[in-house]
XYZ file of C-alpha atoms in Angstrom:
193
model
C -9.405 23.778 3.998
C -9.824 19.818 3.991
C -8.786 19.476 0.282
C -5.346 21.071 1.074
C -4.747 18.423 3.690
C -5.902 15.776 1.397
C -3.422 17.206 -1.273
C -0.686 17.386 0.997
C -0.354 13.356 1.325
C -0.246 13.571 -2.501
C 2.758 15.836 -2.629
C 4.310 13.305 -0.236
C 3.745 10.522 -2.276
C 5.035 12.461 -5.367
C 8.268 13.226 -3.141
C 8.627 9.671 -2.276
C 7.930 8.542 -5.881
C 10.682 10.732 -7.243
C 13.323 9.486 -4.973
C 12.367 5.742 -5.135
C 14.583 4.897 -8.363
C 17.635 6.038 -6.464
C 17.426 3.501 -3.725
C 18.493 0.056 -4.037
C 16.172 -3.050 -3.421
C 16.299 -4.462 0.093
C 19.204 -6.981 0.869
C 17.046 -9.290 2.706
C 14.760 -9.463 -0.397
C 17.649 -9.647 -2.686
C 19.246 -12.505 -0.937
C 16.215 -14.392 0.394
C 13.818 -14.224 -2.525
C 15.848 -13.679 -5.488
C 19.203 -15.474 -4.264
C 21.293 -12.728 -5.548
C 24.441 -12.517 -3.385
C 26.401 -10.122 -5.247
C 23.153 -7.565 -5.612
C 22.692 -8.063 -1.591
C 26.219 -6.926 -0.681
C 26.033 -4.020 -3.544
C 22.696 -3.006 -1.878
C 24.304 -3.164 1.856
C 27.005 -0.741 0.852
C 24.628 1.802 -1.068
C 22.593 1.818 2.058
C 24.909 1.626 4.944
C 28.167 2.940 3.069
C 31.442 1.665 2.459
C 32.285 -1.314 5.199
C 32.681 -4.843 6.065
C 29.060 -6.249 6.042
C 30.047 -9.927 6.302
C 28.408 -10.366 9.756
C 25.046 -8.983 8.450
C 25.389 -11.100 5.156
C 26.251 -14.098 7.307
C 22.936 -13.649 9.165
C 20.973 -13.383 6.072
C 22.437 -16.832 4.768
C 21.597 -18.361 8.056
C 18.222 -17.065 7.711
C 18.196 -18.251 4.207
C 19.226 -21.746 5.278
C 16.612 -21.799 8.343
C 13.906 -21.081 5.947
C 14.933 -23.241 2.997
C 12.569 -26.063 3.943
C 9.983 -23.641 5.118
C 6.888 -23.874 2.983
C 5.569 -20.421 2.033
C 1.862 -20.372 3.009
C -0.849 -18.720 0.854
C -3.621 -16.328 2.209
C -6.092 -19.177 3.011
C -3.524 -21.116 4.817
C -2.509 -18.280 7.044
C -5.995 -17.603 7.794
C -6.625 -21.171 8.940
C -3.431 -20.836 11.233
C -4.752 -20.113 14.897
C -1.363 -18.597 15.956
C -2.050 -15.595 13.619
C -5.517 -14.652 15.240
C -4.410 -12.055 17.444
C -2.461 -10.211 14.507
C -5.620 -10.558 12.283
C -8.282 -9.115 15.063
C -5.954 -6.236 15.270
C -5.842 -5.779 11.607
C -9.551 -5.949 11.328
C -10.033 -3.693 14.348
C -7.672 -0.987 12.672
C -10.024 -1.793 9.169
C -12.867 -1.056 11.083
C -11.634 2.099 12.706
C -10.670 3.718 9.412
C -14.012 3.714 8.100
C -14.671 7.099 10.101
C -12.052 8.730 8.454
C -14.080 8.882 4.869
C -17.009 9.977 6.534
C -16.356 13.651 5.757
C -15.282 13.340 2.245
C -18.523 11.304 1.475
C -20.496 14.111 2.980
C -18.644 16.670 0.859
C -19.453 14.732 -2.271
C -23.119 15.341 -1.268
C -24.007 11.706 -1.175
C -27.445 10.798 0.782
C -26.758 10.236 4.624
C -28.352 6.811 4.193
C -26.131 5.335 1.757
C -22.946 6.481 3.691
C -22.528 3.507 5.762
C -22.840 1.136 2.695
C -19.984 3.275 1.023
C -17.869 2.830 4.271
C -18.573 -1.012 3.945
C -17.274 -0.788 0.369
C -14.324 0.951 1.615
C -13.554 -1.717 4.188
C -14.082 -4.409 1.430
C -11.505 -2.414 -1.180
C -9.040 -2.130 1.785
C -9.302 -5.967 2.641
C -9.351 -6.968 -0.831
C -6.012 -5.033 -1.589
C -4.132 -6.153 1.139
C -5.015 -9.878 0.348
C -3.913 -9.144 -3.244
C -0.606 -7.465 -2.454
C 0.360 -10.325 -0.066
C -0.224 -12.747 -2.742
C 1.805 -10.754 -5.426
C 4.721 -8.970 -3.378
C 7.214 -12.033 -3.709
C 6.573 -12.118 -7.483
C 7.012 -8.327 -8.104
C 9.112 -7.163 -5.300
C 8.437 -4.075 -3.201
C 9.963 -1.477 -5.278
C 7.681 -2.166 -8.403
C 4.777 -2.467 -6.014
C 5.510 0.823 -4.340
C 6.494 2.632 -7.441
C 3.075 1.693 -8.997
C 1.037 2.145 -5.848
C 2.388 5.992 -5.248
C 1.904 6.696 -9.190
C -1.531 5.403 -8.956
C -2.397 7.121 -5.755
C -1.027 10.649 -7.281
C -3.135 10.260 -10.205
C -6.140 9.217 -8.148
C -5.748 12.222 -5.967
C -5.714 14.739 -8.872
C -8.840 13.024 -10.538
C -10.574 13.075 -6.953
C -9.705 16.819 -6.308
C -10.986 17.612 -9.741
C -14.192 15.531 -9.259
C -14.977 17.086 -5.780
C -14.185 20.715 -7.343
C -16.806 19.937 -10.307
C -19.249 18.077 -8.614
C -21.759 20.911 -8.153
C -21.815 21.078 -11.865
C -22.309 17.315 -12.764
C -24.370 15.169 -10.561
C -22.847 11.980 -11.607
C -19.265 13.181 -10.159
C -20.403 12.392 -6.728
C -20.438 9.022 -7.389
C -17.133 8.983 -9.457
C -15.686 10.581 -6.152
C -16.836 7.670 -4.439
C -15.023 5.352 -6.977
C -11.814 7.208 -6.951
C -11.903 6.936 -2.953
C -12.172 3.212 -3.375
C -9.232 3.024 -6.209
C -7.060 5.183 -3.627
C -7.456 2.571 -0.947
C -7.068 -0.089 -3.287
C -3.698 1.451 -4.724
C -2.575 2.050 -1.088
C -3.356 -1.235 -0.078
C -1.197 -2.893 -3.055
C 1.746 -0.238 -2.977
C 2.710 1.767 0.218
């Protein structure tokens, strides 16, 4: 019944995808990234209800003033910064531990045991690639668009993955299609949610 567990995450992603348009953008994003003061105040009222949020708004304005002269670093500059090594090592440890999760799906897809470790390595590379790509485009597109696109892609990929796993006994090439769909699912998850 693992396929029911796999489809449960697709159902939850679909529910989140449905309700996402009804939520406003993040107030800090609107003020700090876009410079939209009115939109920030409107989002605060939508999220927290009617009230006076001048203190929170002033805190965001102070943060904006503090970060005004701060240079935004790209991925390579962040990797060269030694102060982020503990966080980076934690992230890499998490990525490596996630590789154990896909082994069951790869065995179900009837892949040869000898190539499963390489496929797991491909999953890690896909995840790392998506995280780096997302961190470089999140400021340009905003969280809402990336969440919307990521959840949409994940839902579509889960439907295709379930179909390919069900039909993999009839068509041998669908085994490899399942692996590619897993890679795409991980990339969509890393870019969006």
